[in-house]
Amino acid sequence: MENNLLFVNQNEDIIQEFLTAMEGRKGNLVIDTADSGLEAAYLLKKKKYKVIVTGLDLPTYDGSKVIEYMNRNYPETVCIVYTWRLELAHLRLLINERNVFRIFQRPVKYHKLYDAVMEGIVKYDHREIDALNRREMEQELRKKSLQAAELRRVTEERDWNWEREELVKFLSSLMNVFLHDIKSELPGKGKWQLARYEKKLIFWLLEQERSPLKSLEEVKKDICGRFLHPEYNQKVEIRLDEGAGTPSQEFCNSLHFIVWLLLTRFVMISSVYDVQVILIPMGQERFRVRVEGVFPEGVWGTAHEEMTARVMTSVTQTILECFAQRFTQSIGDEKVIYYMEL
């Protein structure tokens, strides 16, 4: 992809000033311009941009709305603000909620703006690489899940212990080959951390297939026995709304796996957590499951600065999407919330 840049400003003189300043430094930049928020939105729909530099006072569609539209529809694009004046409230909004990369107030030397644009292009390229690696990991995970399901189906009538041992050997070998062959930005240690995590998930699923839980009370007892340790500030609560019916054994087994999966991931992020699982009836034998995890300030965000943590969380989310319907999530530095239907 070319290094596409969109420059948005209502003042034609400033647009021309910017283009003139970029002529000697342009390099491989491909620059488009817009003099209104509406025209900027139109160009964003037509073309993929790595960086957008926008003012805030724009006709038809002001700069704040352009940035909000871009965050929602093109989150990978890097945003730089270049404006005459900036109030404190605007500054807080742009930094805390709009994910703006850099902010400049006129007048500014254009070499600084150019340097910020080039840094933004590098940041965009890194995001693209991360996204590509996540997609590759997710595709391979889905393939492995399908292969595991096919093996289980073929060997359904055979002795379980033999089947489990052979399946574990096969999947372990498959993952080792996958880790050697795949092109990834993960460091060597990160690759093997991911492999250990995926193997742990597979072993758990195979074990639960052999020894399913029959009731919600059994689910609570097992999960709390593994993860509830108040003396270490590790809290877990599983609650069923009053008046709800009795969950089926199939539901209990799915719930057991999902809660175990999330808590296993949480433990890898933080040794301190407060987790609530709430079951809300949606009809006969269907429930909405809300899982909320609260962690010490900044722990989640700090952990996910590393690519390995981001990939492993992405793997977890991919599995949840396969097991549950209407899966959504809300993630912050201190709290994560997952919603799903079973």
Tab-separated table of C-alpha atoms in Angstrom:
chain	number	residue	atom	x	y	z
A	1	MET	CA	0.000	0.000	0.000
A	2	GLU	CA	1.212	3.507	-0.859
A	3	ASN	CA	1.914	6.049	1.877
A	4	ASN	CA	-1.416	7.842	1.445
A	5	LEU	CA	-1.886	11.069	3.427
A	6	LEU	CA	-5.074	13.140	3.713
A	7	PHE	CA	-4.700	16.824	4.694
A	8	VAL	CA	-7.937	18.542	5.787
A	9	ASN	CA	-8.296	22.277	6.390
A	10	GLN	CA	-10.976	24.839	5.570
A	11	ASN	CA	-8.390	27.448	4.534
A	12	GLU	CA	-7.174	27.007	0.944
A	13	ASP	CA	-4.072	29.108	1.696
A	14	ILE	CA	-3.038	26.722	4.494
A	15	ILE	CA	-3.608	23.724	2.204
A	16	GLN	CA	-1.377	25.287	-0.452
A	17	GLU	CA	1.188	26.265	2.180
A	18	PHE	CA	1.292	22.644	3.380
A	19	LEU	CA	1.657	21.234	-0.156
A	20	THR	CA	4.451	23.700	-0.932
A	21	ALA	CA	6.276	22.795	2.293
A	22	MET	CA	5.988	19.097	1.474
A	23	GLU	CA	7.405	19.431	-2.063
A	24	GLY	CA	11.015	19.278	-0.920
A	25	ARG	CA	10.347	16.489	1.602
A	26	LYS	CA	7.554	14.621	-0.104
A	27	GLY	CA	9.481	11.426	-0.800
A	28	ASN	CA	6.969	8.677	-1.467
A	29	LEU	CA	3.990	10.434	0.151
A	30	VAL	CA	0.751	10.500	-1.857
A	31	ILE	CA	-1.169	13.571	-0.618
A	32	ASP	CA	-4.887	14.264	-1.032
A	33	THR	CA	-6.569	17.374	0.368
A	34	ALA	CA	-10.065	18.360	1.519
A	35	ASP	CA	-11.468	21.720	2.619
A	36	SER	CA	-14.495	20.409	4.547
A	37	GLY	CA	-15.412	17.581	6.878
A	38	LEU	CA	-17.919	16.196	4.386
A	39	GLU	CA	-15.332	16.008	1.611
A	40	ALA	CA	-12.892	14.322	4.034
A	41	ALA	CA	-15.485	11.657	4.917
A	42	TYR	CA	-16.122	11.095	1.190
A	43	LEU	CA	-12.394	10.597	0.488
A	44	LEU	CA	-12.015	8.262	3.484
A	45	LYS	CA	-14.730	6.047	1.979
A	46	LYS	CA	-13.020	5.975	-1.412
A	47	LYS	CA	-9.418	5.396	-0.373
A	48	LYS	CA	-7.368	3.866	2.420
A	49	TYR	CA	-5.138	6.390	4.212
A	50	LYS	CA	-2.260	5.677	6.547
A	51	VAL	CA	-2.332	9.173	8.101
A	52	ILE	CA	-4.851	12.020	8.223
A	53	VAL	CA	-3.866	15.569	9.285
A	54	THR	CA	-6.970	17.612	10.104
A	55	GLY	CA	-8.008	20.948	11.515
A	56	LEU	CA	-10.914	21.253	13.946
A	57	ASP	CA	-12.884	24.208	12.531
A	58	LEU	CA	-14.302	22.666	9.352
A	59	PRO	CA	-17.507	23.480	7.464
A	60	THR	CA	-20.386	20.960	7.139
A	61	TYR	CA	-18.753	18.420	9.467
A	62	ASP	CA	-16.327	19.685	12.132
A	63	GLY	CA	-12.939	18.143	12.839
A	64	SER	CA	-13.995	16.400	16.061
A	65	LYS	CA	-16.730	14.560	14.157
A	66	VAL	CA	-14.301	13.627	11.382
A	67	ILE	CA	-11.970	12.107	13.990
A	68	GLU	CA	-14.856	10.272	15.688
A	69	TYR	CA	-16.031	8.933	12.305
A	70	MET	CA	-12.501	7.796	11.490
A	71	ASN	CA	-12.007	6.090	14.891
A	72	ARG	CA	-15.224	4.182	14.386
A	73	ASN	CA	-14.786	3.157	10.740
A	74	TYR	CA	-11.025	3.319	10.063
A	75	PRO	CA	-9.334	2.757	13.459
A	76	GLU	CA	-6.070	1.699	11.835
A	77	THR	CA	-5.578	5.184	10.287
A	78	VAL	CA	-3.280	7.443	12.348
A	79	CYS	CA	-4.717	10.882	13.174
A	80	ILE	CA	-2.807	14.163	13.620
A	81	VAL	CA	-4.535	17.435	14.599
A	82	TYR	CA	-3.258	20.759	13.175
A	83	THR	CA	-5.296	23.768	14.323
A	84	TRP	CA	-5.178	27.496	15.202
A	85	ARG	CA	-6.505	27.219	18.734
A	86	LEU	CA	-7.233	24.396	21.123
A	87	GLU	CA	-9.245	24.624	24.341
A	88	LEU	CA	-8.414	22.428	27.334
A	89	ALA	CA	-11.682	20.475	27.046
A	90	HIS	CA	-10.917	19.742	23.395
A	91	LEU	CA	-7.404	18.635	24.280
A	92	ARG	CA	-8.671	16.178	26.904
A	93	LEU	CA	-11.242	14.755	24.479
A	94	LEU	CA	-8.705	14.247	21.713
A	95	ILE	CA	-6.111	12.603	23.955
A	96	ASN	CA	-8.360	10.499	26.207
A	97	GLU	CA	-11.159	9.438	23.865
A	98	ARG	CA	-10.277	10.092	20.227
A	99	ASN	CA	-6.949	8.251	20.049
A	100	VAL	CA	-5.150	11.194	18.379
A	101	PHE	CA	-1.470	10.501	17.643
A	102	ARG	CA	-0.074	14.068	17.651
A	103	ILE	CA	-1.493	17.594	18.171
A	104	PHE	CA	0.044	20.761	16.667
A	105	GLN	CA	-1.079	24.365	17.101
A	106	ARG	CA	-0.373	26.922	14.379
A	107	PRO	CA	2.112	28.292	13.647
A	108	VAL	CA	4.514	25.346	13.614
A	109	LYS	CA	7.599	24.549	11.575
A	110	TYR	CA	6.602	22.128	8.852
A	111	HIS	CA	9.593	19.844	9.366
A	112	LYS	CA	8.055	18.920	12.760
A	113	LEU	CA	4.734	18.156	11.111
A	114	TYR	CA	6.509	16.125	8.422
A	115	ASP	CA	8.409	14.117	11.065
A	116	ALA	CA	5.111	13.371	12.852
A	117	VAL	CA	3.553	12.203	9.564
A	118	MET	CA	6.456	9.809	8.917
A	119	GLU	CA	6.215	8.468	12.490
A	120	GLY	CA	2.485	7.960	11.896
A	121	ILE	CA	3.188	5.949	8.732
A	122	VAL	CA	5.584	3.694	10.668
A	123	LYS	CA	2.949	3.249	13.386
A	124	TYR	CA	0.318	2.341	10.765
A	125	ASP	CA	2.643	-0.225	9.167
A	126	HIS	CA	3.271	-1.841	12.572
A	127	ARG	CA	-0.489	-2.051	13.166
A	128	GLU	CA	-0.946	-3.726	9.787
A	129	ILE	CA	1.737	-6.304	10.596
A	130	ASP	CA	0.145	-7.029	14.003
A	131	ALA	CA	-3.309	-7.384	12.430
A	132	LEU	CA	-1.970	-9.720	9.722
A	133	ASN	CA	-0.243	-11.900	12.321
A	134	ARG	CA	-3.434	-12.075	14.409
A	135	ARG	CA	-5.466	-13.114	11.374
A	136	GLU	CA	-2.936	-15.826	10.525
A	137	MET	CA	-3.001	-17.115	14.112
A	138	GLU	CA	-6.806	-17.148	14.164
A	139	GLN	CA	-7.032	-18.977	10.841
A	140	GLU	CA	-4.580	-21.619	12.023
A	141	LEU	CA	-6.470	-22.004	15.298
A	142	ARG	CA	-9.741	-22.569	13.419
A	143	LYS	CA	-8.052	-25.139	11.178
A	144	LYS	CA	-6.671	-26.983	14.187
A	145	SER	CA	-10.074	-26.937	15.892
A	146	LEU	CA	-11.707	-28.445	12.808
A	147	GLN	CA	-9.018	-31.115	12.552
A	148	ALA	CA	-9.446	-31.964	16.244
A	149	ALA	CA	-13.229	-32.257	15.805
A	150	GLU	CA	-12.773	-34.539	12.799
A	151	LEU	CA	-10.373	-36.765	14.704
A	152	ARG	CA	-12.836	-37.037	17.578
A	153	ARG	CA	-15.637	-37.964	15.174
A	154	VAL	CA	-13.590	-40.638	13.394
A	155	THR	CA	-12.403	-42.265	16.628
A	156	GLU	CA	-15.712	-41.876	18.483
A	157	GLU	CA	-16.243	-45.614	18.942
A	158	ARG	CA	-12.684	-46.408	19.989
A	159	ASP	CA	-11.214	-46.612	23.453
A	160	TRP	CA	-11.154	-43.107	24.993
A	161	ASN	CA	-7.740	-43.325	26.621
A	162	TRP	CA	-6.111	-44.413	23.359
A	163	GLU	CA	-7.968	-41.710	21.452
A	164	ARG	CA	-6.975	-38.983	23.887
A	165	GLU	CA	-3.294	-39.935	23.856
A	166	GLU	CA	-3.152	-40.091	20.057
A	167	LEU	CA	-5.067	-36.854	19.642
A	168	VAL	CA	-2.781	-35.032	22.070
A	169	LYS	CA	0.303	-36.318	20.212
A	170	PHE	CA	-1.121	-35.269	16.860
A	171	LEU	CA	-2.153	-31.763	17.949
A	172	SER	CA	1.111	-31.140	19.795
A	173	SER	CA	3.074	-32.077	16.684
A	174	LEU	CA	0.804	-29.956	14.511
A	175	MET	CA	1.346	-26.893	16.692
A	176	ASN	CA	5.107	-27.394	16.747
A	177	VAL	CA	5.202	-27.550	12.941
A	178	PHE	CA	2.951	-24.497	12.736
A	179	LEU	CA	5.226	-22.478	15.039
A	180	HIS	CA	8.305	-23.357	12.985
A	181	ASP	CA	6.674	-22.534	9.640
A	182	ILE	CA	4.584	-19.434	10.300
A	183	LYS	CA	6.069	-16.010	9.625
A	184	SER	CA	5.458	-14.015	12.783
A	185	GLU	CA	6.721	-10.939	14.575
A	186	LEU	CA	6.429	-12.819	17.879
A	187	PRO	CA	9.765	-13.405	19.610
A	188	GLY	CA	10.825	-17.028	20.028
A	189	LYS	CA	9.769	-17.047	23.687
A	190	GLY	CA	6.387	-15.574	22.735
A	191	LYS	CA	5.746	-18.338	20.194
A	192	TRP	CA	6.284	-21.061	22.762
A	193	GLN	CA	4.198	-19.242	25.371
A	194	LEU	CA	1.368	-19.235	22.830
A	195	ALA	CA	1.900	-22.930	22.096
A	196	ARG	CA	1.779	-23.862	25.797
A	197	TYR	CA	-1.425	-21.851	26.195
A	198	GLU	CA	-3.120	-23.540	23.224
A	199	LYS	CA	-2.032	-26.998	24.392
A	200	LYS	CA	-3.486	-26.272	27.816
A	201	LEU	CA	-6.825	-25.394	26.191
A	202	ILE	CA	-6.852	-28.589	24.142
A	203	PHE	CA	-6.009	-30.811	27.121
A	204	TRP	CA	-8.750	-29.141	29.159
A	205	LEU	CA	-11.381	-29.732	26.431
A	206	LEU	CA	-10.387	-33.380	26.084
A	207	GLU	CA	-10.504	-33.912	29.847
A	208	GLN	CA	-13.925	-32.269	30.190
A	209	GLU	CA	-15.278	-34.383	27.344
A	210	ARG	CA	-14.483	-37.414	29.473
A	211	SER	CA	-15.764	-36.030	32.787
A	212	PRO	CA	-18.627	-33.564	32.108
A	213	LEU	CA	-20.186	-31.573	34.956
A	214	LYS	CA	-23.903	-32.118	35.551
A	215	SER	CA	-25.108	-28.958	37.341
A	216	LEU	CA	-24.407	-25.294	37.986
A	217	GLU	CA	-23.375	-26.110	41.563
A	218	GLU	CA	-20.684	-28.455	40.251
A	219	VAL	CA	-19.473	-25.691	37.932
A	220	LYS	CA	-19.275	-23.211	40.836
A	221	LYS	CA	-17.474	-25.706	43.059
A	222	ASP	CA	-14.847	-26.542	40.434
A	223	ILE	CA	-14.221	-22.944	39.319
A	224	CYS	CA	-14.041	-21.568	42.862
A	225	GLY	CA	-11.740	-24.387	43.900
A	226	ARG	CA	-9.338	-23.393	41.134
A	227	PHE	CA	-9.547	-19.596	41.137
A	228	LEU	CA	-11.184	-18.296	44.366
A	229	HIS	CA	-8.454	-17.330	46.872
A	230	PRO	CA	-9.595	-14.274	48.893
A	231	GLU	CA	-6.396	-14.316	50.944
A	232	TYR	CA	-4.523	-13.412	47.723
A	233	ASN	CA	-7.162	-10.896	46.559
A	234	GLN	CA	-8.475	-13.381	43.996
A	235	LYS	CA	-12.277	-13.191	44.019
A	236	VAL	CA	-14.793	-15.081	41.885
A	237	GLU	CA	-18.587	-15.072	42.020
A	238	ILE	CA	-21.011	-16.968	39.758
A	239	ARG	CA	-24.602	-15.788	40.123
A	240	LEU	CA	-27.871	-16.929	38.540
A	241	ASP	CA	-30.683	-14.371	38.370
A	242	GLU	CA	-33.583	-15.164	40.715
A	243	GLY	CA	-36.531	-16.895	39.109
A	244	ALA	CA	-34.424	-18.470	36.353
A	245	GLY	CA	-34.885	-22.114	35.471
A	246	THR	CA	-32.367	-24.891	36.006
A	247	PRO	CA	-29.567	-24.796	33.407
A	248	SER	CA	-29.137	-27.951	31.356
A	249	GLN	CA	-26.056	-30.175	31.593
A	250	GLU	CA	-24.982	-29.078	28.096
A	251	PHE	CA	-25.179	-25.421	29.145
A	252	CYS	CA	-23.248	-26.101	32.356
A	253	ASN	CA	-20.409	-27.739	30.443
A	254	SER	CA	-20.182	-24.847	27.964
A	255	LEU	CA	-20.296	-22.322	30.814
A	256	HIS	CA	-17.630	-24.270	32.708
A	257	PHE	CA	-15.236	-24.122	29.761
A	258	ILE	CA	-15.866	-20.430	28.982
A	259	VAL	CA	-15.389	-19.287	32.594
A	260	TRP	CA	-12.300	-21.474	32.987
A	261	LEU	CA	-10.896	-20.076	29.710
A	262	LEU	CA	-11.339	-16.433	30.742
A	263	LEU	CA	-10.048	-16.938	34.279
A	264	THR	CA	-7.017	-18.812	32.975
A	265	ARG	CA	-6.261	-15.807	30.745
A	266	PHE	CA	-6.896	-13.364	33.611
A	267	VAL	CA	-4.438	-15.208	35.874
A	268	MET	CA	-1.772	-14.850	33.188
A	269	ILE	CA	-2.342	-11.063	33.195
A	270	SER	CA	-2.680	-10.377	36.942
A	271	SER	CA	-2.338	-12.231	40.249
A	272	VAL	CA	-5.053	-9.949	41.695
A	273	TYR	CA	-8.576	-9.934	40.247
A	274	ASP	CA	-12.270	-9.643	41.075
A	275	VAL	CA	-14.455	-11.596	38.647
A	276	GLN	CA	-18.248	-11.727	38.509
A	277	VAL	CA	-20.176	-14.120	36.269
A	278	ILE	CA	-23.874	-13.316	35.952
A	279	LEU	CA	-26.367	-15.584	34.152
A	280	ILE	CA	-29.474	-13.863	32.779
A	281	PRO	CA	-32.269	-16.089	31.358
A	282	MET	CA	-33.152	-15.412	27.691
A	283	GLY	CA	-35.806	-18.099	27.281
A	284	GLN	CA	-36.058	-21.832	27.666
A	285	GLU	CA	-32.563	-23.235	28.253
A	286	ARG	CA	-30.848	-20.067	26.924
A	287	PHE	CA	-28.892	-17.559	29.001
A	288	ARG	CA	-26.973	-14.346	28.489
A	289	VAL	CA	-23.636	-14.622	30.267
A	290	ARG	CA	-21.873	-11.487	31.539
A	291	VAL	CA	-18.287	-11.934	32.721
A	292	GLU	CA	-16.654	-8.897	34.324
A	293	GLY	CA	-13.033	-8.843	35.437
A	294	VAL	CA	-11.601	-5.974	37.516
A	295	PHE	CA	-7.835	-5.631	37.946
A	296	PRO	CA	-5.407	-3.229	39.669
A	297	GLU	CA	-5.041	0.117	37.903
A	298	GLY	CA	-3.266	-0.051	34.547
A	299	VAL	CA	-2.430	-3.783	34.736
A	300	TRP	CA	-4.392	-4.884	31.656
A	301	GLY	CA	-3.134	-2.042	29.451
A	302	THR	CA	0.485	-2.495	30.532
A	303	ALA	CA	0.418	-6.243	29.889
A	304	HIS	CA	-1.000	-5.733	26.385
A	305	GLU	CA	1.822	-3.453	25.331
A	306	GLU	CA	3.576	-6.731	24.472
A	307	MET	CA	2.529	-8.392	21.230
A	308	THR	CA	2.519	-11.893	22.776
A	309	ALA	CA	-0.177	-10.843	25.273
A	310	ARG	CA	-2.261	-9.262	22.504
A	311	VAL	CA	-2.077	-12.404	20.365
A	312	MET	CA	-3.019	-14.696	23.271
A	313	THR	CA	-5.993	-12.494	24.154
A	314	SER	CA	-6.997	-12.556	20.483
A	315	VAL	CA	-6.849	-16.382	20.534
A	316	THR	CA	-9.081	-16.402	23.633
A	317	GLN	CA	-11.609	-14.113	21.944
A	318	THR	CA	-11.627	-16.244	18.792
A	319	ILE	CA	-12.468	-19.342	20.866
A	320	LEU	CA	-15.271	-17.468	22.659
A	321	GLU	CA	-16.731	-16.445	19.296
A	322	CYS	CA	-16.791	-20.132	18.278
A	323	PHE	CA	-18.469	-21.322	21.492
A	324	ALA	CA	-20.962	-18.501	22.094
A	325	GLN	CA	-23.460	-16.435	20.119
A	326	ARG	CA	-23.738	-12.627	20.059
A	327	PHE	CA	-20.270	-12.237	21.520
A	328	THR	CA	-19.268	-8.650	22.427
A	329	GLN	CA	-16.610	-7.172	24.701
A	330	SER	CA	-15.587	-3.973	26.437
A	331	ILE	CA	-11.927	-3.592	27.394
A	332	GLY	CA	-10.188	-0.914	29.491
A	333	ASP	CA	-6.965	-0.656	31.500
A	334	GLU	CA	-8.657	-1.832	34.719
A	335	LYS	CA	-11.829	-3.652	33.662
A	336	VAL	CA	-12.871	-6.102	30.941
A	337	ILE	CA	-16.464	-7.181	30.295
A	338	TYR	CA	-17.565	-10.001	28.013
A	339	TYR	CA	-21.176	-10.575	26.901
A	340	MET	CA	-22.310	-13.732	25.156
A	341	GLU	CA	-25.298	-16.037	24.755
A	342	LEU	CA	-25.257	-19.784	25.380
